[in-house]
Amino acid sequence: MNYLTEERKNSLSSEYVLGTLQGRARLRYQSLLIEHRPMRQALWRWEKHLNALGAALPEQTPDASVWVRIQARLGFIETPPDNVVAFEAKSQPENRWRWLAAAASVAAIALALVLIRQPAVVTPEPSQIAVVQGAKAEALWLIELTESQINIQATDQFSPASNKDYELWLVSADGRAPISLGLLPEQGRASLARSELFDQVTVAALAVSLEPPGGSPTGSPTEVLYTAQLVAM
Amino acid sequence: MKLLCATAEGDRRAFNELYRLTSGKMYAVCLQLLQRKDLAEEALQEAYVRVWHNACDYHSDKGSVVVWMVSIARYRALDILRSAAYRREGRESDLEQSDEHTPEDALFDQRDRVRIDECMDTLEDGQRQMIQLAYFRGLTHAELTEHTGSPLGTIKSWIRRGLQKLKRCLEP
């Protein structure tokens, strides 16, 4: 199917903004957003149209504590008041559930945990993990995002194409162009630096692209092969 | 716009002013969708954290500053709405209650009419109702089916056709 006809772009983008594009269709759409600028432009047009409805709602004054909490989150104020700590603690499980709900395969994640934790070293708790799955839902890479780096393990189910590299991308939910995180190992383990963006944007997905040796020549993914969700553990 | 530029440069006073001017609208969007004060505040907080970090990403293709910010808040609120935790806490009972006109429902009734409303008026009743329920209440196709008793195929086609018609009206 040609995703890039005007009609297709509009129908997917409008339902994405409306919130009725869900499940696999939503994930597919997100990977299309990564690859195609015209798709991002269609998204922005629909955000502009539909969110005019939301912008016309009568203003409601939020509790003054919200501004305090925002400043605390951004580190503008040194000592957050007690209730902020309580709030932060409460908001964590919220995220966890959200990602769990989005997870494609709980079994694959359990497998990843087992594999990642195999070396019996005392390591900090993995903050988030993702499993990149192939066409038959086989696990190809296990990805662990810690506070300082991204640990990646290629599984033996992955058979690399010759003379190609595989690049990992962060796909932000805000529709910006995907950000390269580095090249994936074709076998064994490797670590990449953790991009600061992980703390600054909502991560819609991680994506893997097929690239000429050395990685994308353009700074954008050449051909997106897979996407995967990060799941907080 | 000026405030956003200053925010992008890390000006905290400008960010504070931006918050003062826009938080009422952003909060209304979150409250309308989530129908719960605590969750709406959480969505609002996260939306502004994102605005602070992403202010330099804004460009005019994305609509007015307020609409761009509303998009950020709404995605965040939808994420919370779709979370397993929210569902477990009994979304359905919320829905039934809100049929009896909660204050948050009234928000929707009191909104200003904008250009898109003129276009909404040109839609068939079913199309308009489904789009409004999806937009303001965040209902999914399945929830719309449950809520209205109409078959899934009908709901999907109302939404699809309604959106197509909206586009022809908004981008003649």
PDB file of C-alpha atoms in Angstrom, chain A residues 6-7 10-11 14-22 26 37 41 43-67 69-71 73-77 87-88 90-91 93-95 97-98 101 172-176 197 199-202, chain B residues 12 15-16 19 23-25 27-29 31-32 37-39 41-42 44-46 48-50 52-54 57 59 61-63 66-67 70-71 74-76 78-79 82-85 88 107-108 110-112 114 116-117 120 131 134-136 139-141 159-160 163-164 166-167 170-171:
ATOM      1  CA  GLU A   6      -2.603  12.584   0.092  1.00  0.00           C
ATOM      2  CA  GLU A   7      -5.642  10.688   1.262  1.00  0.00           C
ATOM      3  CA  ASN A  10      -4.517  12.722   5.899  1.00  0.00           C
ATOM      4  CA  SER A  11      -6.513   9.811   7.153  1.00  0.00           C
ATOM      5  CA  SER A  14      -6.029  13.023  11.464  1.00  0.00           C
ATOM      6  CA  GLU A  15      -6.842   9.841  13.374  1.00  0.00           C
ATOM      7  CA  TYR A  16      -3.481   9.988  15.143  1.00  0.00           C
ATOM      8  CA  VAL A  17      -4.219  13.491  16.385  1.00  0.00           C
ATOM      9  CA  LEU A  18      -7.792  12.574  17.247  1.00  0.00           C
ATOM     10  CA  GLY A  19      -6.454   9.637  19.262  1.00  0.00           C
ATOM     11  CA  THR A  20      -8.343   6.891  17.424  1.00  0.00           C
ATOM     12  CA  LEU A  21      -5.296   5.431  15.683  1.00  0.00           C
ATOM     13  CA  GLN A  22      -4.214   2.636  17.977  1.00  0.00           C
ATOM     14  CA  ARG A  26      -0.280   3.641  15.520  1.00  0.00           C
ATOM     15  CA  ARG A  37       8.808  14.522   6.164  1.00  0.00           C
ATOM     16  CA  GLN A  41       3.832  17.993   7.749  1.00  0.00           C
ATOM     17  CA  LEU A  43       0.584  15.650  11.202  1.00  0.00           C
ATOM     18  CA  TRP A  44       1.317  19.300  11.987  1.00  0.00           C
ATOM     19  CA  ARG A  45      -1.567  20.433   9.768  1.00  0.00           C
ATOM     20  CA  TRP A  46      -3.987  18.213  11.645  1.00  0.00           C
ATOM     21  CA  GLU A  47      -2.635  19.233  15.031  1.00  0.00           C
ATOM     22  CA  LYS A  48      -3.291  22.789  13.973  1.00  0.00           C
ATOM     23  CA  HIS A  49      -6.849  22.009  12.826  1.00  0.00           C
ATOM     24  CA  LEU A  50      -8.089  19.737  15.570  1.00  0.00           C
ATOM     25  CA  ASN A  51      -6.293  21.239  18.518  1.00  0.00           C
ATOM     26  CA  ALA A  52      -7.968  24.548  17.791  1.00  0.00           C
ATOM     27  CA  LEU A  53     -10.929  22.778  19.423  1.00  0.00           C
ATOM     28  CA  GLY A  54      -8.977  22.208  22.617  1.00  0.00           C
ATOM     29  CA  ALA A  55      -7.526  25.706  22.584  1.00  0.00           C
ATOM     30  CA  ALA A  56     -11.067  27.092  22.593  1.00  0.00           C
ATOM     31  CA  LEU A  57     -11.997  25.471  25.906  1.00  0.00           C
ATOM     32  CA  PRO A  58     -12.645  27.958  28.709  1.00  0.00           C
ATOM     33  CA  GLU A  59      -9.549  28.477  30.839  1.00  0.00           C
ATOM     34  CA  GLN A  60      -9.327  26.637  34.147  1.00  0.00           C
ATOM     35  CA  THR A  61      -6.894  27.742  36.805  1.00  0.00           C
ATOM     36  CA  PRO A  62      -4.628  24.913  37.928  1.00  0.00           C
ATOM     37  CA  ASP A  63      -3.567  24.642  41.538  1.00  0.00           C
ATOM     38  CA  ALA A  64      -0.559  26.852  42.360  1.00  0.00           C
ATOM     39  CA  SER A  65       1.370  23.755  43.436  1.00  0.00           C
ATOM     40  CA  VAL A  66       1.658  22.656  39.796  1.00  0.00           C
ATOM     41  CA  TRP A  67       4.000  25.528  38.966  1.00  0.00           C
ATOM     42  CA  ARG A  69       6.344  21.112  40.928  1.00  0.00           C
ATOM     43  CA  ILE A  70       7.330  22.119  37.399  1.00  0.00           C
ATOM     44  CA  GLN A  71      10.124  24.301  38.753  1.00  0.00           C
ATOM     45  CA  ARG A  73      11.290  19.024  38.120  1.00  0.00           C
ATOM     46  CA  LEU A  74      13.383  21.396  36.031  1.00  0.00           C
ATOM     47  CA  GLY A  75      15.770  22.048  38.896  1.00  0.00           C
ATOM     48  CA  PHE A  76      14.938  25.772  39.165  1.00  0.00           C
ATOM     49  CA  ILE A  77      14.286  25.463  42.863  1.00  0.00           C
ATOM     50  CA  PHE A  87       4.003  13.294  43.852  1.00  0.00           C
ATOM     51  CA  GLU A  88       7.052  12.169  41.944  1.00  0.00           C
ATOM     52  CA  LYS A  90       3.358   8.458  42.670  1.00  0.00           C
ATOM     53  CA  SER A  91       3.889   9.419  39.070  1.00  0.00           C
ATOM     54  CA  PRO A  93       4.183   3.741  38.373  1.00  0.00           C
ATOM     55  CA  GLU A  94       1.966   5.684  36.021  1.00  0.00           C
ATOM     56  CA  ASN A  95       4.722   5.643  33.411  1.00  0.00           C
ATOM     57  CA  TRP A  97       1.958   0.994  33.431  1.00  0.00           C
ATOM     58  CA  ARG A  98       1.778   3.071  30.364  1.00  0.00           C
ATOM     59  CA  ALA A 101       0.425  -1.436  28.222  1.00  0.00           C
ATOM     60  CA  SER A 172      10.380  11.372  19.776  1.00  0.00           C
ATOM     61  CA  ALA A 173       6.615  11.660  20.188  1.00  0.00           C
ATOM     62  CA  ASP A 174       6.752  15.333  19.235  1.00  0.00           C
ATOM     63  CA  GLY A 175       7.290  14.542  15.566  1.00  0.00           C
ATOM     64  CA  ARG A 176      10.841  15.888  15.287  1.00  0.00           C
ATOM     65  CA  LEU A 197      17.173  13.534  24.827  1.00  0.00           C
ATOM     66  CA  ASP A 199      15.276  12.860  29.616  1.00  0.00           C
ATOM     67  CA  GLN A 200      13.865  15.657  27.555  1.00  0.00           C
ATOM     68  CA  VAL A 201      11.305  14.181  25.205  1.00  0.00           C
ATOM     69  CA  THR A 202       8.652  11.511  25.224  1.00  0.00           C
TER      70      THR A 202
ATOM     71  CA  ARG B  12      13.062  31.324  33.250  1.00  0.00           C
ATOM     72  CA  PHE B  15       8.840  30.643  30.867  1.00  0.00           C
ATOM     73  CA  ASN B  16       7.001  31.709  34.001  1.00  0.00           C
ATOM     74  CA  TYR B  19       2.951  29.499  32.022  1.00  0.00           C
ATOM     75  CA  SER B  23      -1.682  27.220  31.723  1.00  0.00           C
ATOM     76  CA  GLY B  24      -5.424  27.934  31.949  1.00  0.00           C
ATOM     77  CA  LYS B  25      -5.997  26.590  28.456  1.00  0.00           C
ATOM     78  CA  TYR B  27      -5.196  22.697  32.086  1.00  0.00           C
ATOM     79  CA  ALA B  28      -8.666  22.863  30.550  1.00  0.00           C
ATOM     80  CA  VAL B  29      -7.548  20.455  27.812  1.00  0.00           C
ATOM     81  CA  LEU B  31      -9.114  18.268  32.664  1.00  0.00           C
ATOM     82  CA  GLN B  32     -11.607  17.829  29.861  1.00  0.00           C
ATOM     83  CA  LYS B  37      -7.902  16.939  38.908  1.00  0.00           C
ATOM     84  CA  ASP B  38      -4.864  14.975  40.085  1.00  0.00           C
ATOM     85  CA  LEU B  39      -4.224  13.345  36.712  1.00  0.00           C
ATOM     86  CA  GLU B  41      -2.268  18.292  37.012  1.00  0.00           C
ATOM     87  CA  GLU B  42       0.198  15.520  36.325  1.00  0.00           C
ATOM     88  CA  LEU B  44      -0.037  19.598  32.815  1.00  0.00           C
ATOM     89  CA  GLN B  45       3.204  19.378  34.737  1.00  0.00           C
ATOM     90  CA  GLU B  46       4.758  16.970  32.272  1.00  0.00           C
ATOM     91  CA  TYR B  48       5.359  22.146  30.642  1.00  0.00           C
ATOM     92  CA  VAL B  49       8.531  20.230  31.365  1.00  0.00           C
ATOM     93  CA  ARG B  50       8.414  19.209  27.724  1.00  0.00           C
ATOM     94  CA  TRP B  52      10.739  23.975  28.429  1.00  0.00           C
ATOM     95  CA  HIS B  53      12.989  21.377  26.822  1.00  0.00           C
ATOM     96  CA  ASN B  54      11.478  21.573  23.350  1.00  0.00           C
ATOM     97  CA  ASP B  57      11.591  22.902  18.214  1.00  0.00           C
ATOM     98  CA  HIS B  59       8.130  26.529  14.161  1.00  0.00           C
ATOM     99  CA  ASP B  61       4.288  25.056  10.448  1.00  0.00           C
ATOM    100  CA  LYS B  62       3.058  23.632  13.713  1.00  0.00           C
ATOM    101  CA  GLY B  63       0.336  26.246  14.196  1.00  0.00           C
ATOM    102  CA  VAL B  66      -0.902  27.896  21.978  1.00  0.00           C
ATOM    103  CA  VAL B  67      -2.099  25.205  19.584  1.00  0.00           C
ATOM    104  CA  VAL B  70      -2.151  22.172  23.406  1.00  0.00           C
ATOM    105  CA  SER B  71      -0.909  19.338  21.161  1.00  0.00           C
ATOM    106  CA  ARG B  74      -3.196  16.534  24.781  1.00  0.00           C
ATOM    107  CA  TYR B  75      -0.792  13.736  23.772  1.00  0.00           C
ATOM    108  CA  ARG B  76       0.360  13.554  27.364  1.00  0.00           C
ATOM    109  CA  LEU B  78      -4.102  10.746  26.091  1.00  0.00           C
ATOM    110  CA  ASP B  79      -1.121   8.658  27.233  1.00  0.00           C
ATOM    111  CA  ARG B  82      -4.789   4.966  27.716  1.00  0.00           C
ATOM    112  CA  SER B  83      -2.634   3.684  30.533  1.00  0.00           C
ATOM    113  CA  ALA B  84      -3.549   0.414  32.142  1.00  0.00           C
ATOM    114  CA  ALA B  85      -3.573   2.119  35.520  1.00  0.00           C
ATOM    115  CA  ARG B  88      -8.118  -0.223  36.149  1.00  0.00           C
ATOM    116  CA  LEU B 107     -16.234  22.966  29.945  1.00  0.00           C
ATOM    117  CA  PHE B 108     -16.942  21.499  26.579  1.00  0.00           C
ATOM    118  CA  GLN B 110     -18.819  26.619  27.244  1.00  0.00           C
ATOM    119  CA  ARG B 111     -16.018  26.673  24.775  1.00  0.00           C
ATOM    120  CA  ASP B 112     -15.576  29.513  22.328  1.00  0.00           C
ATOM    121  CA  VAL B 114     -13.713  28.817  16.446  1.00  0.00           C
ATOM    122  CA  ILE B 116     -13.314  24.563  12.935  1.00  0.00           C
ATOM    123  CA  ASP B 117     -16.726  24.664  14.642  1.00  0.00           C
ATOM    124  CA  MET B 120     -18.076  20.787  12.356  1.00  0.00           C
ATOM    125  CA  ILE B 131     -15.360  13.191  16.409  1.00  0.00           C
ATOM    126  CA  ALA B 134     -13.080  11.074  20.470  1.00  0.00           C
ATOM    127  CA  TYR B 135     -11.542  14.522  20.740  1.00  0.00           C
ATOM    128  CA  PHE B 136     -12.956  15.783  24.018  1.00  0.00           C
ATOM    129  CA  LEU B 139     -12.761   7.608  23.427  1.00  0.00           C
ATOM    130  CA  THR B 140     -11.296   4.875  21.200  1.00  0.00           C
ATOM    131  CA  HIS B 141     -13.224   3.156  18.413  1.00  0.00           C
ATOM    132  CA  ILE B 159     -15.023   9.301  11.805  1.00  0.00           C
ATOM    133  CA  ARG B 160     -13.203   8.760   8.537  1.00  0.00           C
ATOM    134  CA  LEU B 163     -12.502  14.009   9.045  1.00  0.00           C
ATOM    135  CA  GLN B 164     -12.392  14.035   5.237  1.00  0.00           C
ATOM    136  CA  LEU B 166     -13.553  18.666   7.802  1.00  0.00           C
ATOM    137  CA  LYS B 167     -10.442  18.796   5.695  1.00  0.00           C
ATOM    138  CA  LEU B 170     -10.749  23.774   6.423  1.00  0.00           C
ATOM    139  CA  GLU B 171      -8.439  23.595   3.427  1.00  0.00           C
TER     140      GLU B 171
END
